[in-house]
CSV table of C-alpha atoms and ligand atoms in Angstrom, one decimal:
chain,number,residue,atom,x,y,z
A,254,UNK,CA,-113.0,259.4,120.8
A,255,UNK,CA,-115.7,256.7,120.0
A,256,UNK,CA,-115.7,253.9,122.5
A,257,UNK,CA,-113.6,251.1,121.0
A,258,UNK,CA,-113.2,247.8,122.9
A,259,UNK,CA,-110.0,245.8,123.0
A,260,UNK,CA,-111.6,243.3,120.5
A,261,UNK,CA,-112.5,246.1,118.1
A,262,UNK,CA,-109.0,247.5,118.3
A,263,UNK,CA,-107.4,244.2,117.6
A,264,UNK,CA,-109.8,243.5,114.7
A,265,UNK,CA,-108.6,246.9,113.3
A,266,UNK,CA,-105.0,245.7,113.7
A,267,UNK,CA,-105.9,242.5,111.7
A,268,UNK,CA,-107.2,244.8,108.9
A,269,UNK,CA,-104.5,247.4,109.0
A,270,UNK,CA,-101.4,245.5,110.0
A,271,UNK,CA,-102.2,241.8,109.2
A,272,UNK,CA,-102.3,240.8,112.9
A,273,UNK,CA,-102.8,237.1,113.2
A,274,UNK,CA,-106.4,236.4,114.3
A,275,UNK,CA,-105.1,233.7,116.7
A,276,UNK,CA,-102.9,236.3,118.4
A,277,UNK,CA,-106.0,238.4,118.8
A,278,UNK,CA,-107.8,235.5,120.5
A,279,UNK,CA,-104.8,234.8,122.7
A,280,UNK,CA,-104.7,238.4,123.8
A,281,UNK,CA,-108.4,238.4,124.5
A,282,UNK,CA,-107.9,235.3,126.7
A,283,UNK,CA,-105.1,237.1,128.6
A,284,UNK,CA,-107.2,240.2,129.0
A,285,UNK,CA,-110.0,238.1,130.4
A,286,UNK,CA,-107.6,236.5,132.9
A,287,UNK,CA,-106.4,240.0,134.0
A,288,UNK,CA,-110.0,241.0,134.5
A,289,UNK,CA,-110.5,238.0,136.8
A,290,UNK,CA,-107.2,238.8,138.7
A,291,UNK,CA,-108.4,242.4,139.0
A,292,UNK,CA,-111.6,241.2,140.6
A,293,UNK,CA,-109.7,238.9,143.1
A,294,UNK,CA,-107.4,241.8,143.9
A,295,UNK,CA,-110.3,244.1,144.5
A,296,UNK,CA,-111.9,241.8,147.1
A,297,UNK,CA,-108.9,242.2,149.4
A,298,UNK,CA,-109.4,241.0,152.9
A,299,UNK,CA,-113.1,240.1,152.1
A,300,UNK,CA,-111.9,237.5,149.5
A,301,UNK,CA,-109.3,236.0,151.7
A,302,UNK,CA,-106.6,236.8,149.1
A,303,UNK,CA,-104.2,238.7,151.2
A,304,UNK,CA,-101.1,237.5,153.1
A,305,UNK,CA,-98.4,234.9,152.4
A,306,UNK,CA,-98.6,231.2,151.7
A,307,UNK,CA,-95.5,230.2,153.4
A,308,UNK,CA,-94.1,228.6,150.2
A,309,UNK,CA,-91.2,229.8,148.1
A,310,UNK,CA,-90.9,230.0,144.3
A,311,UNK,CA,-88.1,228.7,142.1
A,312,UNK,CA,-86.2,232.0,142.8
A,313,UNK,CA,-86.4,231.5,146.6
A,314,UNK,CA,-88.9,234.3,147.1
A,315,UNK,CA,-91.8,233.9,149.5
A,316,UNK,CA,-95.0,233.5,147.6
A,317,UNK,CA,-98.1,235.6,148.5
A,318,UNK,CA,-101.5,234.0,148.1
A,319,UNK,CA,-102.2,236.4,145.2
A,320,UNK,CA,-98.9,235.3,143.4
A,321,UNK,CA,-100.3,231.8,143.3
A,322,UNK,CA,-104.0,232.8,142.6
A,323,UNK,CA,-103.0,235.0,139.7
A,324,UNK,CA,-100.7,232.3,138.3
A,325,UNK,CA,-103.5,229.7,138.4
A,326,UNK,CA,-106.0,232.1,136.8
A,327,UNK,CA,-103.6,232.8,133.9
A,328,UNK,CA,-102.7,229.1,133.4
A,329,UNK,CA,-106.3,227.9,133.5
A,330,UNK,CA,-107.6,230.6,131.2
A,331,UNK,CA,-104.8,229.9,128.6
A,332,UNK,CA,-104.5,226.1,128.8
A,333,UNK,CA,-107.6,225.2,126.8
A,334,UNK,CA,-107.7,228.3,124.5
A,335,UNK,CA,-106.0,226.6,121.6
A,336,UNK,CA,-103.6,229.5,120.9
A,337,UNK,CA,-100.6,228.4,122.9
A,338,UNK,CA,-97.9,225.7,122.6
A,339,UNK,CA,-96.6,226.3,126.1
A,340,UNK,CA,-96.3,228.9,128.8
A,341,UNK,CA,-93.7,230.0,131.4
A,342,UNK,CA,-94.1,232.0,134.6
A,343,UNK,CA,-92.0,233.6,137.3
A,344,UNK,CA,-93.9,231.4,139.7
A,345,UNK,CA,-93.4,228.0,138.0
A,346,UNK,CA,-90.1,226.1,138.0
A,347,UNK,CA,-90.4,224.8,134.5
A,348,UNK,CA,-92.5,225.6,131.4
A,349,UNK,CA,-96.1,224.5,131.5
A,350,UNK,CA,-97.1,222.4,128.5
A,351,UNK,CA,-100.6,222.3,127.0
A,352,UNK,CA,-102.3,219.0,128.1
A,353,UNK,CA,-102.5,216.5,125.3
A,354,UNK,CA,-106.3,216.6,125.2
A,355,UNK,CA,-106.4,220.3,124.4
A,356,UNK,CA,-105.9,222.1,121.1
A,357,UNK,CA,-102.6,223.9,120.7
A,358,UNK,CA,-101.4,227.0,118.8
A,359,UNK,CA,-98.2,228.7,117.6
A,360,UNK,CA,-97.3,230.9,120.5
A,361,UNK,CA,-95.4,230.8,123.8
A,362,UNK,CA,-96.8,233.0,126.6
A,363,UNK,CA,-94.5,234.2,129.5
A,364,UNK,CA,-95.8,236.1,132.5
A,365,UNK,CA,-95.1,237.6,135.9
A,366,UNK,CA,-98.6,236.9,137.2
A,367,UNK,CA,-98.5,239.3,140.1
A,368,UNK,CA,-95.9,242.1,140.0
A,369,UNK,CA,-95.3,244.2,143.1
A,370,UNK,CA,-96.1,241.5,145.7
A,371,UNK,CA,-94.8,243.6,148.5
A,372,UNK,CA,-97.6,246.0,147.9
A,373,UNK,CA,-100.5,243.5,148.0
A,374,UNK,CA,-101.2,243.7,151.7
A,375,UNK,CA,-100.9,247.5,151.8
A,376,UNK,CA,-103.5,248.3,149.0
A,377,UNK,CA,-101.0,249.9,146.6
A,378,UNK,CA,-101.0,249.3,142.8
A,379,UNK,CA,-99.8,245.9,141.6
A,380,UNK,CA,-100.1,244.3,138.2
A,381,UNK,CA,-99.5,241.5,135.7
A,382,UNK,CA,-96.8,241.6,133.0
A,383,UNK,CA,-96.8,239.3,129.9
A,384,UNK,CA,-94.9,238.6,126.7
A,385,UNK,CA,-95.6,236.5,123.6
A,386,UNK,CA,-93.0,234.7,121.5
A,387,UNK,CA,-93.3,232.5,118.5
A,388,UNK,CA,-93.3,228.7,119.2
A,389,UNK,CA,-91.2,226.2,117.2
A,390,UNK,CA,-93.1,224.8,114.3
A,391,UNK,CA,-94.2,221.1,114.1
A,392,UNK,CA,-93.0,219.9,117.5
A,393,UNK,CA,-93.6,220.3,121.2
A,394,UNK,CA,-91.7,223.2,122.7
A,395,UNK,CA,-88.9,222.6,125.2
A,396,UNK,CA,-87.4,225.0,127.7
A,397,UNK,CA,-84.7,226.2,125.3
A,398,UNK,CA,-87.4,227.4,122.9
A,399,UNK,CA,-88.2,230.1,125.3
A,400,UNK,CA,-84.7,231.5,125.2
A,401,UNK,CA,-85.3,234.0,122.4
A,402,UNK,CA,-84.1,237.6,122.7
A,403,UNK,CA,-86.8,240.3,123.3
A,404,UNK,CA,-86.6,241.5,119.8
A,405,UNK,CA,-88.5,238.3,118.8
A,406,UNK,CA,-91.6,239.2,120.9
A,407,UNK,CA,-94.7,239.6,118.8
A,408,UNK,CA,-96.6,241.2,121.6
A,409,UNK,CA,-96.1,242.5,125.2
A,410,UNK,CA,-98.3,244.0,127.7
A,411,UNK,CA,-99.2,244.7,131.3
A,412,UNK,CA,-102.2,245.2,133.5
A,413,UNK,CA,-102.2,247.6,136.5
A,414,UNK,CA,-104.6,246.9,139.3
A,415,UNK,CA,-104.7,250.4,140.8
A,416,UNK,CA,-107.4,253.1,141.3
A,417,UNK,CA,-108.3,252.0,137.8
A,418,UNK,CA,-107.5,248.7,136.1
A,419,UNK,CA,-105.7,249.4,132.8
A,420,UNK,CA,-104.3,247.1,130.2
A,421,UNK,CA,-101.3,248.5,128.2
A,422,UNK,CA,-100.5,246.6,125.0
A,423,UNK,CA,-98.3,246.6,122.0
A,424,UNK,CA,-98.5,244.2,119.0
A,425,UNK,CA,-95.6,246.1,117.3
A,426,UNK,CA,-97.5,249.2,116.2
A,427,UNK,CA,-97.2,251.6,119.1
A,428,UNK,CA,-98.6,251.3,122.6
A,429,UNK,CA,-102.3,251.5,123.4
A,430,UNK,CA,-104.0,251.9,126.8
A,431,UNK,CA,-107.3,250.2,127.6
A,432,UNK,CA,-109.3,251.0,130.8
A,433,UNK,CA,-111.5,248.4,132.3
A,434,UNK,CA,-115.1,249.6,132.4
A,435,UNK,CA,-116.3,248.0,135.6
A,436,UNK,CA,-120.0,248.4,134.6
A,437,UNK,CA,-119.8,246.5,131.3
A,438,UNK,CA,-116.6,244.4,132.0
A,439,UNK,CA,-115.0,245.6,128.7
A,440,UNK,CA,-111.5,247.0,128.2
A,441,UNK,CA,-112.1,250.3,126.4
A,442,UNK,CA,-109.3,252.0,124.4
A,443,UNK,CA,-108.5,255.2,126.3
A,444,UNK,CA,-105.1,256.2,124.8
A,445,UNK,CA,-103.6,255.6,121.4
A,446,UNK,CA,-100.0,255.7,120.4
A,447,UNK,CA,-98.5,256.6,123.8
A,448,UNK,CA,-95.2,258.5,123.5
A,449,UNK,CA,-92.7,258.8,126.3
A,450,UNK,CA,-91.2,262.3,126.4
A,451,UNK,CA,-87.4,262.1,125.5
A,452,UNK,CA,-86.4,264.3,128.5
A,453,UNK,CA,-87.3,264.0,132.1
A,454,UNK,CA,-86.7,265.4,135.6
A,455,UNK,CA,-88.0,262.3,137.5
A,456,UNK,CA,-86.1,259.2,138.4
A,457,UNK,CA,-87.2,255.9,140.1
A,458,UNK,CA,-84.7,253.8,142.0
A,459,UNK,CA,-84.6,252.1,145.4
A,460,UNK,CA,-82.3,254.6,147.1
A,461,UNK,CA,-81.7,252.3,150.1
A,462,UNK,CA,-79.3,250.3,148.0
A,463,UNK,CA,-77.1,253.3,147.2
A,464,UNK,CA,-74.0,252.1,149.0
A,465,UNK,CA,-74.1,248.9,146.9
A,466,UNK,CA,-74.4,250.5,143.4
A,467,UNK,CA,-71.7,250.5,140.7
A,468,UNK,CA,-69.9,253.8,140.2
A,469,UNK,CA,-71.8,254.9,137.0
A,470,UNK,CA,-75.2,254.5,138.7
A,471,UNK,CA,-74.0,256.3,141.9
A,472,UNK,CA,-72.6,259.1,139.8
A,473,UNK,CA,-75.8,259.5,137.8
A,474,UNK,CA,-78.0,259.7,141.0
A,475,UNK,CA,-75.5,262.1,142.6
A,476,UNK,CA,-75.8,264.4,139.6
A,477,UNK,CA,-79.6,264.2,139.8
A,478,UNK,CA,-79.5,265.0,143.5
A,479,UNK,CA,-77.2,268.0,142.9
A,480,UNK,CA,-80.1,269.6,141.1
A,481,UNK,CA,-79.9,273.1,139.5
A,482,UNK,CA,-76.4,273.7,141.0
A,483,UNK,CA,-75.0,270.4,139.7
A,484,UNK,CA,-73.8,269.3,136.2
A,485,UNK,CA,-77.4,268.6,135.0
A,486,UNK,CA,-78.5,272.1,135.7
A,487,UNK,CA,-82.0,271.1,136.8
A,488,UNK,CA,-83.8,269.8,139.9
A,489,UNK,CA,-85.0,266.2,139.8
A,490,UNK,CA,-88.0,264.6,141.6
A,491,UNK,CA,-88.0,261.0,142.8
A,492,UNK,CA,-90.7,258.3,142.9
A,493,UNK,CA,-90.4,254.6,143.9
A,494,UNK,CA,-93.6,252.5,144.1
A,495,UNK,CA,-91.8,249.1,144.3
A,496,UNK,CA,-94.2,247.7,141.7
A,497,UNK,CA,-92.4,247.8,138.4
A,498,UNK,CA,-95.8,247.9,136.6
A,499,UNK,CA,-96.9,251.0,138.4
A,500,UNK,CA,-93.5,252.7,138.0
A,501,UNK,CA,-93.4,251.9,134.3
A,502,UNK,CA,-97.0,253.1,133.9
A,503,UNK,CA,-96.1,256.5,135.4
A,504,UNK,CA,-93.2,256.7,132.9
A,505,UNK,CA,-95.7,255.8,130.1
A,506,UNK,CA,-97.9,258.6,131.3
A,507,UNK,CA,-95.4,261.4,131.9
A,508,UNK,CA,-91.9,260.2,131.3
A,509,UNK,CA,-89.1,259.4,133.7
A,510,UNK,CA,-86.3,256.9,134.2
A,511,UNK,CA,-86.6,253.6,136.1
A,512,UNK,CA,-83.6,251.8,137.3
A,513,UNK,CA,-83.1,248.5,139.1
A,514,UNK,CA,-79.4,248.1,138.5
A,515,UNK,CA,-76.9,245.4,139.4
A,516,UNK,CA,-75.6,246.0,142.9
A,517,UNK,CA,-73.1,244.3,145.1
A,518,UNK,CA,-75.5,242.8,147.6
A,519,UNK,CA,-75.5,239.7,145.4
A,520,UNK,CA,-72.6,240.3,143.1
A,521,UNK,CA,-73.0,237.1,141.1
A,522,UNK,CA,-76.6,238.0,140.1
A,523,UNK,CA,-76.8,240.4,137.1
A,524,UNK,CA,-79.8,242.2,138.8
A,525,UNK,CA,-83.0,241.6,140.6
A,526,UNK,CA,-85.6,241.8,137.8
A,527,UNK,CA,-86.4,238.9,135.5
A,528,UNK,CA,-85.4,239.2,131.9
A,529,UNK,CA,-88.2,237.0,130.4
A,530,UNK,CA,-91.1,238.1,132.6
A,531,UNK,CA,-90.3,241.7,133.4
A,532,UNK,CA,-87.4,243.3,131.6
A,533,UNK,CA,-88.2,242.1,128.0
A,534,UNK,CA,-91.9,242.9,127.9
A,535,UNK,CA,-91.4,246.3,129.6
A,536,UNK,CA,-88.5,247.1,127.3
A,537,UNK,CA,-90.6,246.2,124.2
A,538,UNK,CA,-93.4,248.5,125.4
A,539,UNK,CA,-91.0,251.4,126.3
A,540,UNK,CA,-89.3,251.2,122.9
A,541,UNK,CA,-92.6,251.0,121.2
A,542,UNK,CA,-93.5,254.3,123.0
A,543,UNK,CA,-90.2,256.0,121.8
A,544,UNK,CA,-88.2,255.3,125.0
A,545,UNK,CA,-85.1,253.2,125.5
A,546,UNK,CA,-84.1,250.2,127.7
A,547,UNK,CA,-80.6,249.0,128.5
A,548,UNK,CA,-78.7,247.0,131.1
A,549,UNK,CA,-76.1,249.8,131.1
A,550,UNK,CA,-74.0,248.4,128.3
A,551,UNK,CA,-76.5,246.5,126.0
A,552,UNK,CA,-80.0,247.0,124.7
A,553,UNK,CA,-82.1,244.7,126.8
A,554,UNK,CA,-84.1,243.4,123.8
A,555,UNK,CA,-80.9,242.1,122.2
A,556,UNK,CA,-79.7,240.1,125.2
A,557,UNK,CA,-79.7,236.3,124.3
A,558,UNK,CA,-81.2,234.6,127.3
A,559,UNK,CA,-79.2,231.7,128.8
A,560,UNK,CA,-81.9,230.5,131.2
A,561,UNK,CA,-85.6,230.9,131.7
A,562,UNK,CA,-85.4,232.6,135.1
A,563,UNK,CA,-82.4,234.8,134.2
A,564,UNK,CA,-82.1,238.2,135.9
A,565,UNK,CA,-80.9,241.4,134.5
A,566,UNK,CA,-80.0,245.0,135.4
A,567,UNK,CA,-82.7,247.4,134.1
A,568,UNK,CA,-82.5,251.0,133.1
A,569,UNK,CA,-85.4,252.2,131.0
A,570,UNK,CA,-87.7,255.2,130.2
A,571,UNK,CA,-87.1,258.6,128.6
A,572,UNK,CA,-84.7,258.2,125.7
A,573,UNK,CA,-82.2,261.0,126.4
A,574,UNK,CA,-82.0,260.1,130.0
A,575,UNK,CA,-81.3,256.4,129.4
A,576,UNK,CA,-78.7,257.4,126.8
A,577,UNK,CA,-77.1,259.6,129.3
A,578,UNK,CA,-76.8,256.8,131.8
A,579,UNK,CA,-75.4,254.5,129.1
A,580,UNK,CA,-72.8,257.1,128.3
A,581,UNK,CA,-71.7,257.2,132.0
A,582,UNK,CA,-71.3,253.4,131.8
A,583,UNK,CA,-69.1,253.7,128.7
A,584,UNK,CA,-66.9,256.3,130.4
A,585,UNK,CA,-66.5,254.2,133.5
B,52,AHG,P1,-92.4,240.7,142.1
B,52,AHG,O1,-93.5,241.2,143.0
B,52,AHG,O2,-93.0,240.2,140.8
B,52,AHG,O3,-91.4,239.8,142.8
B,52,AHG,O4,-91.6,242.0,141.5
B,52,AHG,C1,-91.2,243.0,142.4
B,52,AHG,C2,-90.1,243.8,141.7
B,52,AHG,C3,-90.6,245.0,141.0
B,52,AHG,O5,-91.9,245.0,140.7
B,52,AHG,C4,-90.2,246.2,141.8
B,52,AHG,O6,-89.7,247.2,141.0
B,52,AHG,C5,-89.1,245.6,142.6
B,52,AHG,O7,-89.2,244.3,142.7
B,52,AHG,C6,-89.1,246.2,144.0
B,52,AHG,O8,-88.0,245.8,144.7
B,52,AHG,P2,-87.5,246.4,146.1
B,52,AHG,O9,-88.5,245.9,147.1
B,52,AHG,O10,-86.1,245.8,146.3
B,52,AHG,O11,-87.5,247.9,146.0
B,53,MN,MN1,-92.4,241.4,139.2
B,54,MN,MN1,-94.3,238.5,140.5
């Protein structure tokens, strides 16, 4: 495959699919920010980026230094670009408007600046997840303008900061993977039209919560654990990295099912993961790669958000497996 940079790939999308050139420029800005975050992550203890800050975010979670650093890098890079009307982040209470002195554009950017915070200090893969929605025309956006279902996303992507830094992207025409060439600083297209196998023998779930799960989830995992002798007639393998980006990236690479379902630890919360910053962008990418994503009873991309920091139950990955879990929910 000839070496094609992210810019070249997006220019090709302009030619072949009519991609808005401003969306290309926005994505290049986001990619540049991810490169900067990757650099900060790579410095580790030498860069003074590890550890906690002692502050909490709007969701009551303790913030790591890198949560805040990554958030600042994304905000600063995108503020003056001219392609955004506003942005929202897991780490900011309210949407961040574009300062009046700066040019503005037609898009809303949402992000989880640093996903997998619990893995920062132990040198395990972490990442950034982002989503782009259209902004209202002719006026400044307000918080309710962000509350669009995932089907309205014009682009979603994530970066994984692991042994390699990769950027995985979809602008609505399949999923492409770019690997950061650390020598030249460019993201190079390394995989086109990723397809998630429809069947799998690998599941990802935090098993320590088993006693809190709802019956359909418990039943599904029990069936997986029963292996060849059980109703599924095959042995399953398990993986749980505790960074959604890394778990989803494995599923993009070889299939599998990822679940962070509702559980009765906090019965009033629909789930742990965030609809706008995690579930929607990942569901968009998974569907673009031929997989499926549901909260058990509804396609995630069709959920109409009621609030910016809304949480949701997430079941996504290999299509037949996700459909099987949905069927168990219907039968319950
Ligand atoms: P974040 O670091 O952005 O708060 O997200 C962490 C999320 C997700 O990446 C991961 O799948 C999950 O939390 C892990 O949760 P547990 O520690 O409960 O397993
Ligand atoms: Mn996250
Ligand atoms: Mn985060």
